[in-house]
C-alpha cells in the first residue's frame, strides 16, 4: 500500500521519459569515459537532447540533429582553417551555419550542431583526430538516446480508454442538459461539460498520435479516427447549444426533440450506428411539416430555432453514420 502511494506521488515528477533520459545519460558518459574521450559529459548532454516521446519522432529528431552536427562541423572546420580559433569566429559560425541548417530543413539540430562545434573549439586543434573524437561523442550520445527511444515506449491504451470515457460521459451529460432545457426553458446550466469534452478530445488526439508514432509500422490509428470524429461532432454540438439557447418558450416540438436527446445520451456510448435516432429525427421533421404555421413572432422564432436544431442533429448523426460501424445480425451477440 505504501509503495503504491509513493508511485502515485512520484508519477507527475518521474515519468518514463525522465527515467529513459537518466539511463541514456549515464550510459553515454560511461561509454565515452571507457573510450577515454575528452569531456565525456558532452556525450551525456547529447543523450539528454536526443531522448524523445515516441519512436518515430526519436528517429526523425536524432537524424536531424546528427545531420545538423555534421554540416556544422564542416562549416566550422572551414572557418577555423581560414581564421583560426578565436571567439569571434564562433559568432561567424552562427551567422553562416544557422541559416543553412534552416534552409535544408535541419532547424531542430541547430543546438546540437553548435554543441559539437564548441567542443571542437575547446580542443583548439583542427585535425582528423580531434574531428573524430567530436563525432564519436556525437555518435555515443545520440546513439544511446536512440537505443532508449526504441527500447521502451509506454502503452497508451489505458489513457485512450480514459479519454474516451471522459468524452462520452461529457457528451451524454450535455445531451441530458439540452433535453432538460427543452422541457423547461428556465433550467440553469453552467456548460462545464462542454469544456470537459473539448479538453478530453484534444488530449485524446495527442495521445492517439503518440500511439501511432510508437508503432514499428505507423498506420491509421483507430483511436485517432475516433477522436477526430468527436471533434467534428463537438462543432455540431456547440451549434445545437446555441439553437437551444434561443428557445424562450415551452413548445410541443421541444418535447419531441428532447426525446431525441434522451436517446442520444445512450447512443453516444455505442460503437455501432443503429439508425434508430435518425429514424426518430425523420419522423419528427415530417411532423413539423404537418403542423400549422406559427401565428406569433415568438412562436415563429422558437420554431425556427428548433428547426435549426434539427439540422445540427442531422449533421451530428451524419458524422456518426460515416465513422461508426453498422450493427448487423452478427453483431447482436457482441453487444
mmCIF file of C-alpha atoms in Angstrom:
data_model
loop_
_atom_site.group_PDB
_atom_site.id
_atom_site.type_symbol
_atom_site.label_atom_id
_atom_site.label_comp_id
_atom_site.label_asym_id
_atom_site.label_seq_id
_atom_site.Cartn_x
_atom_site.Cartn_y
_atom_site.Cartn_z
ATOM 1 C CA UNK A 1 0.000 0.000 0.000
ATOM 2 C CA UNK A 2 2.796 2.416 0.940
ATOM 3 C CA UNK A 3 4.671 1.563 -2.283
ATOM 4 C CA UNK A 4 1.607 2.383 -4.384
ATOM 5 C CA UNK A 5 1.260 5.719 -2.602
ATOM 6 C CA UNK A 6 4.882 6.553 -3.386
ATOM 7 C CA UNK A 7 4.361 5.610 -7.046
ATOM 8 C CA UNK A 8 1.288 7.822 -7.268
ATOM 9 C CA UNK A 9 3.119 10.723 -5.636
ATOM 10 C CA UNK A 10 6.176 10.443 -7.909
ATOM 11 C CA UNK A 11 4.340 9.803 -11.203
ATOM 12 C CA UNK A 12 3.789 13.516 -12.050
ATOM 13 C CA UNK A 13 7.504 14.214 -11.482
ATOM 14 C CA UNK A 14 9.189 10.946 -12.518
ATOM 15 C CA UNK A 15 7.735 9.895 -15.856
ATOM 16 C CA UNK A 16 9.136 7.262 -18.189
ATOM 17 C CA UNK A 17 10.874 9.924 -20.288
ATOM 18 C CA UNK A 18 12.800 11.164 -17.250
ATOM 19 C CA UNK A 19 13.897 7.608 -16.424
ATOM 20 C CA UNK A 20 14.953 6.941 -20.034
ATOM 21 C CA UNK A 21 16.855 10.236 -20.154
ATOM 22 C CA UNK A 22 18.706 9.411 -16.940
ATOM 23 C CA UNK A 23 19.628 5.948 -18.258
ATOM 24 C CA UNK A 24 20.771 7.274 -21.645
ATOM 25 C CA UNK A 25 22.864 9.986 -19.970
ATOM 26 C CA UNK A 26 24.585 7.522 -17.646
ATOM 27 C CA UNK A 27 25.317 5.011 -20.415
ATOM 28 C CA UNK A 28 26.638 7.713 -22.755
ATOM 29 C CA UNK A 29 29.014 9.137 -20.138
ATOM 30 C CA UNK A 30 30.245 5.687 -19.112
ATOM 31 C CA UNK A 31 30.847 4.731 -22.752
ATOM 32 C CA UNK A 32 32.732 7.953 -23.513
ATOM 33 C CA UNK A 33 34.791 7.502 -20.339
ATOM 34 C CA UNK A 34 35.630 3.899 -21.226
ATOM 35 C CA UNK A 35 36.862 5.070 -24.644
ATOM 36 C CA UNK A 36 38.950 7.758 -22.894
ATOM 37 C CA UNK A 37 37.397 10.604 -24.855
ATOM 38 C CA UNK A 38 37.875 14.207 -23.788
ATOM 39 C CA UNK A 39 34.911 15.720 -21.924
ATOM 40 C CA UNK A 40 32.679 12.596 -21.698
ATOM 41 C CA UNK A 41 29.974 14.720 -20.077
ATOM 42 C CA UNK A 42 29.291 16.153 -23.551
ATOM 43 C CA UNK A 43 28.074 12.706 -24.616
ATOM 44 C CA UNK A 44 25.645 12.782 -21.713
ATOM 45 C CA UNK A 45 24.291 16.168 -22.765
ATOM 46 C CA UNK A 46 23.833 14.914 -26.326
ATOM 47 C CA UNK A 47 21.952 11.904 -24.950
ATOM 48 C CA UNK A 48 19.650 14.191 -22.965
ATOM 49 C CA UNK A 49 18.631 16.226 -26.007
ATOM 50 C CA UNK A 50 18.148 13.054 -28.078
ATOM 51 C CA UNK A 51 15.530 11.289 -25.929
ATOM 52 C CA UNK A 52 12.007 11.756 -27.324
ATOM 53 C CA UNK A 53 8.420 10.810 -26.535
ATOM 54 C CA UNK A 54 7.807 8.453 -29.490
ATOM 55 C CA UNK A 55 9.883 6.018 -31.532
ATOM 56 C CA UNK A 56 9.408 7.648 -34.923
ATOM 57 C CA UNK A 57 9.799 11.155 -33.584
ATOM 58 C CA UNK A 58 13.008 9.922 -31.953
ATOM 59 C CA UNK A 59 14.305 8.625 -35.279
ATOM 60 C CA UNK A 60 13.455 11.878 -37.055
ATOM 61 C CA UNK A 61 14.894 14.170 -34.399
ATOM 62 C CA UNK A 62 18.104 12.175 -33.953
ATOM 63 C CA UNK A 63 18.651 12.073 -37.729
ATOM 64 C CA UNK A 64 18.063 15.829 -37.889
ATOM 65 C CA UNK A 65 20.463 16.516 -35.034
ATOM 66 C CA UNK A 66 23.145 14.222 -36.442
ATOM 67 C CA UNK A 67 22.891 15.754 -39.917
ATOM 68 C CA UNK A 68 22.967 19.279 -38.499
ATOM 69 C CA UNK A 69 26.043 18.442 -36.412
ATOM 70 C CA UNK A 70 27.960 17.115 -39.428
ATOM 71 C CA UNK A 71 27.099 20.185 -41.513
ATOM 72 C CA UNK A 72 28.031 22.405 -38.576
ATOM 73 C CA UNK A 73 31.393 20.682 -38.229
ATOM 74 C CA UNK A 74 32.118 21.159 -41.920
ATOM 75 C CA UNK A 75 31.263 24.882 -41.777
ATOM 76 C CA UNK A 76 33.173 25.386 -38.524
ATOM 77 C CA UNK A 77 36.222 23.494 -39.824
ATOM 78 C CA UNK A 78 36.368 25.781 -42.853
ATOM 79 C CA UNK A 79 36.058 28.889 -40.653
ATOM 80 C CA UNK A 80 38.689 27.693 -38.145
ATOM 81 C CA UNK A 81 41.021 26.819 -41.005
ATOM 82 C CA UNK A 82 40.632 30.296 -42.563
ATOM 83 C CA UNK A 83 40.564 32.491 -39.438
ATOM 84 C CA UNK A 84 41.855 30.383 -36.568
ATOM 85 C CA UNK A 85 40.409 29.520 -33.157
ATOM 86 C CA UNK A 86 39.122 32.895 -31.997
ATOM 87 C CA UNK A 87 35.966 33.551 -30.036
ATOM 88 C CA UNK A 88 34.595 35.917 -32.681
ATOM 89 C CA UNK A 89 34.789 33.081 -35.212
ATOM 90 C CA UNK A 90 32.016 31.303 -33.260
ATOM 91 C CA UNK A 91 29.751 34.277 -33.972
ATOM 92 C CA UNK A 92 30.614 33.997 -37.658
ATOM 93 C CA UNK A 93 29.735 30.305 -37.435
ATOM 94 C CA UNK A 94 26.268 31.122 -36.068
ATOM 95 C CA UNK A 95 25.685 33.715 -38.793
ATOM 96 C CA UNK A 96 26.731 31.311 -41.549
ATOM 97 C CA UNK A 97 25.590 27.878 -40.306
ATOM 98 C CA UNK A 98 22.179 28.552 -38.745
ATOM 99 C CA UNK A 99 20.544 29.891 -41.943
ATOM 100 C CA UNK A 100 21.998 26.939 -43.868
ATOM 101 C CA UNK A 101 20.537 24.434 -41.405
ATOM 102 C CA UNK A 102 17.127 26.119 -41.502
ATOM 103 C CA UNK A 103 17.184 26.185 -45.312
ATOM 104 C CA UNK A 104 17.977 22.456 -45.599
ATOM 105 C CA UNK A 105 15.260 21.518 -43.069
ATOM 106 C CA UNK A 106 17.519 20.736 -40.103
ATOM 107 C CA UNK A 107 16.355 23.536 -37.832
ATOM 108 C CA UNK A 108 15.852 21.150 -34.902
ATOM 109 C CA UNK A 109 19.552 20.307 -34.967
ATOM 110 C CA UNK A 110 20.987 23.806 -34.654
ATOM 111 C CA UNK A 111 21.719 23.491 -30.923
ATOM 112 C CA UNK A 112 23.319 20.060 -31.354
ATOM 113 C CA UNK A 113 25.470 21.416 -34.188
ATOM 114 C CA UNK A 114 26.575 24.331 -32.020
ATOM 115 C CA UNK A 115 27.454 21.945 -29.167
ATOM 116 C CA UNK A 116 29.826 19.812 -31.234
ATOM 117 C CA UNK A 117 31.365 22.918 -32.830
ATOM 118 C CA UNK A 118 32.048 24.327 -29.363
ATOM 119 C CA UNK A 119 33.642 21.002 -28.431
ATOM 120 C CA UNK A 120 35.930 21.323 -31.424
ATOM 121 C CA UNK A 121 36.698 24.928 -30.462
ATOM 122 C CA UNK A 122 37.698 23.849 -26.928
ATOM 123 C CA UNK A 123 40.248 21.439 -28.401
ATOM 124 C CA UNK A 124 41.920 24.324 -30.273
ATOM 125 C CA UNK A 125 43.055 21.817 -32.866
ATOM 126 C CA UNK A 126 41.867 21.085 -36.395
ATOM 127 C CA UNK A 127 42.879 17.521 -37.216
ATOM 128 C CA UNK A 128 41.304 14.209 -38.139
ATOM 129 C CA UNK A 129 41.866 13.053 -34.568
ATOM 130 C CA UNK A 130 40.028 15.979 -32.993
ATOM 131 C CA UNK A 131 37.214 15.773 -35.535
ATOM 132 C CA UNK A 132 36.930 12.026 -34.990
ATOM 133 C CA UNK A 133 36.742 12.498 -31.226
ATOM 134 C CA UNK A 134 33.923 15.025 -31.532
ATOM 135 C CA UNK A 135 31.997 12.845 -33.984
ATOM 136 C CA UNK A 136 32.435 9.857 -31.675
ATOM 137 C CA UNK A 137 30.926 11.840 -28.778
ATOM 138 C CA UNK A 138 28.033 12.666 -31.082
ATOM 139 C CA UNK A 139 27.520 9.027 -32.065
ATOM 140 C CA UNK A 140 27.676 7.838 -28.456
ATOM 141 C CA UNK A 141 25.250 10.444 -27.086
ATOM 142 C CA UNK A 142 22.651 10.281 -29.844
ATOM 143 C CA UNK A 143 23.196 6.543 -30.209
ATOM 144 C CA UNK A 144 22.265 5.765 -26.621
ATOM 145 C CA UNK A 145 19.312 8.155 -26.882
ATOM 146 C CA UNK A 146 18.089 6.197 -29.917
ATOM 147 C CA UNK A 147 18.553 2.870 -28.133
ATOM 148 C CA UNK A 148 16.450 4.063 -25.187
ATOM 149 C CA UNK A 149 13.852 5.588 -27.533
ATOM 150 C CA UNK A 150 13.455 2.251 -29.305
ATOM 151 C CA UNK A 151 13.811 0.014 -26.269
ATOM 152 C CA UNK A 152 10.665 1.081 -24.438
ATOM 153 C CA UNK A 153 7.704 3.336 -25.032
ATOM 154 C CA UNK A 154 4.743 3.354 -22.633
ATOM 155 C CA UNK A 155 1.458 1.834 -23.767
ATOM 156 C CA UNK A 156 -1.207 4.467 -24.279
ATOM 157 C CA UNK A 157 -4.261 2.174 -24.305
ATOM 158 C CA UNK A 158 -5.371 2.889 -20.734
ATOM 159 C CA UNK A 159 -5.078 6.657 -21.272
ATOM 160 C CA UNK A 160 -7.044 6.442 -24.518
ATOM 161 C CA UNK A 161 -9.823 4.434 -22.882
ATOM 162 C CA UNK A 162 -9.995 7.003 -20.073
ATOM 163 C CA UNK A 163 -10.130 9.918 -22.565
ATOM 164 C CA UNK A 164 -12.921 8.167 -24.446
ATOM 165 C CA UNK A 165 -14.878 7.634 -21.240
ATOM 166 C CA UNK A 166 -14.466 11.311 -20.299
ATOM 167 C CA UNK A 167 -15.592 12.401 -23.770
ATOM 168 C CA UNK A 168 -18.654 10.174 -23.871
ATOM 169 C CA UNK A 169 -19.698 10.956 -20.286
ATOM 170 C CA UNK A 170 -19.441 14.681 -21.028
ATOM 171 C CA UNK A 171 -21.429 14.380 -24.269
ATOM 172 C CA UNK A 172 -24.094 12.321 -22.520
ATOM 173 C CA UNK A 173 -24.331 14.994 -19.805
ATOM 174 C CA UNK A 174 -24.603 17.738 -22.444
ATOM 175 C CA UNK A 175 -27.478 15.946 -24.175
ATOM 176 C CA UNK A 176 -29.171 15.454 -20.819
ATOM 177 C CA UNK A 177 -28.966 19.178 -20.036
ATOM 178 C CA UNK A 178 -30.249 20.108 -23.506
ATOM 179 C CA UNK A 179 -33.227 17.755 -23.048
ATOM 180 C CA UNK A 180 -33.960 19.298 -19.645
ATOM 181 C CA UNK A 181 -33.788 22.837 -21.072
ATOM 182 C CA UNK A 182 -36.141 21.982 -23.942
ATOM 183 C CA UNK A 183 -38.669 20.647 -21.437
ATOM 184 C CA UNK A 184 -38.198 23.632 -19.129
ATOM 185 C CA UNK A 185 -36.568 26.801 -20.583
ATOM 186 C CA UNK A 186 -35.986 28.098 -17.045
ATOM 187 C CA UNK A 187 -33.405 25.364 -16.424
ATOM 188 C CA UNK A 188 -29.959 26.739 -15.484
ATOM 189 C CA UNK A 189 -26.778 25.056 -16.771
ATOM 190 C CA UNK A 190 -23.163 26.187 -16.397
ATOM 191 C CA UNK A 191 -21.936 24.392 -19.533
ATOM 192 C CA UNK A 192 -18.844 22.965 -17.833
ATOM 193 C CA UNK A 193 -19.338 19.613 -19.605
ATOM 194 C CA UNK A 194 -18.567 21.314 -22.934
ATOM 195 C CA UNK A 195 -15.141 22.368 -21.662
ATOM 196 C CA UNK A 196 -14.501 18.893 -20.252
ATOM 197 C CA UNK A 197 -15.463 17.223 -23.536
ATOM 198 C CA UNK A 198 -13.242 19.516 -25.613
ATOM 199 C CA UNK A 199 -10.316 19.013 -23.237
ATOM 200 C CA UNK A 200 -10.714 15.214 -23.337
ATOM 201 C CA UNK A 201 -10.881 15.237 -27.154
ATOM 202 C CA UNK A 202 -7.754 17.378 -27.512
ATOM 203 C CA UNK A 203 -5.805 15.200 -25.082
ATOM 204 C CA UNK A 204 -7.188 12.057 -26.727
ATOM 205 C CA UNK A 205 -5.951 13.191 -30.146
ATOM 206 C CA UNK A 206 -2.498 13.964 -28.739
ATOM 207 C CA UNK A 207 -2.317 10.551 -27.065
ATOM 208 C CA UNK A 208 -3.563 8.760 -30.198
ATOM 209 C CA UNK A 209 -0.886 10.448 -32.315
ATOM 210 C CA UNK A 210 1.790 9.372 -29.855
ATOM 211 C CA UNK A 211 0.454 5.815 -30.015
ATOM 212 C CA UNK A 212 0.667 5.873 -33.827
ATOM 213 C CA UNK A 213 4.241 7.163 -33.779
ATOM 214 C CA UNK A 214 5.234 4.435 -31.322
ATOM 215 C CA UNK A 215 4.279 1.665 -33.733
ATOM 216 C CA UNK A 216 7.078 -0.002 -35.651
ATOM 217 C CA UNK A 217 4.989 0.345 -38.811
ATOM 218 C CA UNK A 218 2.958 3.560 -38.479
ATOM 219 C CA UNK A 219 -0.602 3.157 -39.765
ATOM 220 C CA UNK A 220 -4.001 4.750 -39.309
ATOM 221 C CA UNK A 221 -4.710 4.737 -35.602
ATOM 222 C CA UNK A 222 -8.369 3.805 -34.831
ATOM 223 C CA UNK A 223 -8.245 5.978 -31.739
ATOM 224 C CA UNK A 224 -7.149 8.959 -33.819
ATOM 225 C CA UNK A 225 -10.119 8.432 -36.138
ATOM 226 C CA UNK A 226 -12.416 8.186 -33.120
ATOM 227 C CA UNK A 227 -11.300 11.467 -31.529
ATOM 228 C CA UNK A 228 -11.331 13.207 -34.916
ATOM 229 C CA UNK A 229 -14.985 12.157 -35.238
ATOM 230 C CA UNK A 230 -15.757 13.510 -31.776
ATOM 231 C CA UNK A 231 -14.015 16.805 -32.583
ATOM 232 C CA UNK A 232 -16.218 17.220 -35.662
ATOM 233 C CA UNK A 233 -19.283 16.352 -33.623
ATOM 234 C CA UNK A 234 -18.387 18.902 -30.949
ATOM 235 C CA UNK A 235 -18.626 21.659 -33.562
ATOM 236 C CA UNK A 236 -22.170 20.497 -34.237
ATOM 237 C CA UNK A 237 -22.962 20.163 -30.519
ATOM 238 C CA UNK A 238 -21.928 23.780 -29.865
ATOM 239 C CA UNK A 239 -24.265 24.948 -32.619
ATOM 240 C CA UNK A 240 -27.029 22.835 -31.048
ATOM 241 C CA UNK A 241 -26.442 24.599 -27.743
ATOM 242 C CA UNK A 242 -26.709 27.978 -29.488
ATOM 243 C CA UNK A 243 -30.014 26.925 -31.095
ATOM 244 C CA UNK A 244 -31.437 25.609 -27.819
ATOM 245 C CA UNK A 245 -30.499 28.868 -26.093
ATOM 246 C CA UNK A 246 -32.825 30.716 -28.482
ATOM 247 C CA UNK A 247 -35.839 28.685 -27.317
ATOM 248 C CA UNK A 248 -37.560 31.086 -24.945
ATOM 249 C CA UNK A 249 -40.900 29.353 -24.505
ATOM 250 C CA UNK A 250 -42.346 25.904 -23.992
ATOM 251 C CA UNK A 251 -43.337 24.286 -27.286
ATOM 252 C CA UNK A 252 -44.704 20.825 -28.148
ATOM 253 C CA UNK A 253 -41.939 20.371 -30.744
ATOM 254 C CA UNK A 254 -39.372 20.906 -27.994
ATOM 255 C CA UNK A 255 -40.631 17.855 -26.119
ATOM 256 C CA UNK A 256 -40.195 15.767 -29.263
ATOM 257 C CA UNK A 257 -36.594 16.890 -29.729
ATOM 258 C CA UNK A 258 -35.929 16.314 -26.029
ATOM 259 C CA UNK A 259 -36.802 12.657 -26.600
ATOM 260 C CA UNK A 260 -34.116 12.557 -29.303
ATOM 261 C CA UNK A 261 -31.541 13.894 -26.867
ATOM 262 C CA UNK A 262 -32.618 11.260 -24.331
ATOM 263 C CA UNK A 263 -31.862 8.629 -26.963
ATOM 264 C CA UNK A 264 -28.530 10.259 -27.846
ATOM 265 C CA UNK A 265 -27.436 10.012 -24.201
ATOM 266 C CA UNK A 266 -27.388 6.237 -24.679
ATOM 267 C CA UNK A 267 -26.237 6.146 -28.330
ATOM 268 C CA UNK A 268 -23.153 8.265 -27.666
ATOM 269 C CA UNK A 269 -21.506 5.367 -25.826
ATOM 270 C CA UNK A 270 -22.204 2.776 -28.506
ATOM 271 C CA UNK A 271 -19.590 1.581 -31.012
ATOM 272 C CA UNK A 272 -22.354 0.939 -33.529
ATOM 273 C CA UNK A 273 -24.581 3.172 -35.602
ATOM 274 C CA UNK A 274 -28.044 1.679 -35.272
ATOM 275 C CA UNK A 275 -30.049 4.319 -37.145
ATOM 276 C CA UNK A 276 -32.894 4.471 -34.587
ATOM 277 C CA UNK A 277 -32.201 8.113 -33.695
ATOM 278 C CA UNK A 278 -32.063 9.074 -37.360
ATOM 279 C CA UNK A 279 -35.439 7.380 -37.921
ATOM 280 C CA UNK A 280 -36.870 9.347 -34.984
ATOM 281 C CA UNK A 281 -35.494 12.562 -36.499
ATOM 282 C CA UNK A 282 -37.050 11.733 -39.884
ATOM 283 C CA UNK A 283 -40.437 11.252 -38.255
ATOM 284 C CA UNK A 284 -40.019 14.437 -36.237
ATOM 285 C CA UNK A 285 -39.288 16.508 -39.349
ATOM 286 C CA UNK A 286 -42.359 15.039 -41.086
ATOM 287 C CA UNK A 287 -44.417 16.007 -38.034
ATOM 288 C CA UNK A 288 -43.002 19.541 -38.179
ATOM 289 C CA UNK A 289 -44.109 19.898 -41.796
ATOM 290 C CA UNK A 290 -47.672 18.812 -40.956
ATOM 291 C CA UNK A 291 -48.020 21.349 -38.147
ATOM 292 C CA UNK A 292 -49.845 24.653 -38.784
ATOM 293 C CA UNK A 293 -47.644 27.660 -39.420
ATOM 294 C CA UNK A 294 -46.699 29.794 -36.390
ATOM 295 C CA UNK A 295 -49.008 32.710 -35.649
ATOM 296 C CA UNK A 296 -46.971 34.957 -33.345
ATOM 297 C CA UNK A 297 -43.416 36.248 -33.781
ATOM 298 C CA UNK A 298 -42.302 34.497 -30.592
ATOM 299 C CA UNK A 299 -43.702 31.201 -31.840
ATOM 300 C CA UNK A 300 -42.018 31.744 -35.221
ATOM 301 C CA UNK A 301 -38.584 32.381 -33.636
ATOM 302 C CA UNK A 302 -38.969 29.354 -31.382
ATOM 303 C CA UNK A 303 -39.972 27.132 -34.303
ATOM 304 C CA UNK A 304 -37.041 28.444 -36.394
ATOM 305 C CA UNK A 305 -34.577 27.701 -33.561
ATOM 306 C CA UNK A 306 -35.959 24.195 -33.183
ATOM 307 C CA UNK A 307 -35.776 23.589 -36.942
ATOM 308 C CA UNK A 308 -32.115 24.716 -36.943
ATOM 309 C CA UNK A 309 -31.551 22.386 -34.005
ATOM 310 C CA UNK A 310 -32.875 19.526 -36.138
ATOM 311 C CA UNK A 311 -30.435 20.488 -38.903
ATOM 312 C CA UNK A 312 -27.497 20.249 -36.478
ATOM 313 C CA UNK A 313 -28.802 16.974 -35.104
ATOM 314 C CA UNK A 314 -28.824 15.665 -38.659
ATOM 315 C CA UNK A 315 -25.209 16.755 -39.154
ATOM 316 C CA UNK A 316 -24.178 15.151 -35.879
ATOM 317 C CA UNK A 317 -25.807 11.863 -36.892
ATOM 318 C CA UNK A 318 -24.248 12.015 -40.359
ATOM 319 C CA UNK A 319 -20.779 12.190 -38.806
ATOM 320 C CA UNK A 320 -21.595 9.192 -36.584
ATOM 321 C CA UNK A 321 -23.045 7.313 -39.558
ATOM 322 C CA UNK A 322 -19.857 7.902 -41.539
ATOM 323 C CA UNK A 323 -17.473 6.941 -38.742
ATOM 324 C CA UNK A 324 -19.149 4.235 -36.664
ATOM 325 C CA UNK A 325 -19.662 0.584 -37.516
ATOM 326 C CA UNK A 326 -23.093 -0.546 -38.654
ATOM 327 C CA UNK A 327 -24.909 -3.044 -36.456
ATOM 328 C CA UNK A 328 -25.750 -6.292 -38.214
ATOM 329 C CA UNK A 329 -27.360 -9.503 -37.030
ATOM 330 C CA UNK A 330 -23.915 -10.989 -36.393
ATOM 331 C CA UNK A 331 -23.099 -8.131 -34.024
ATOM 332 C CA UNK A 332 -26.021 -8.747 -31.707
ATOM 333 C CA UNK A 333 -24.088 -11.396 -29.795
ATOM 334 C CA UNK A 334 -21.264 -8.900 -29.212
ATOM 335 C CA UNK A 335 -23.368 -6.166 -27.607
#
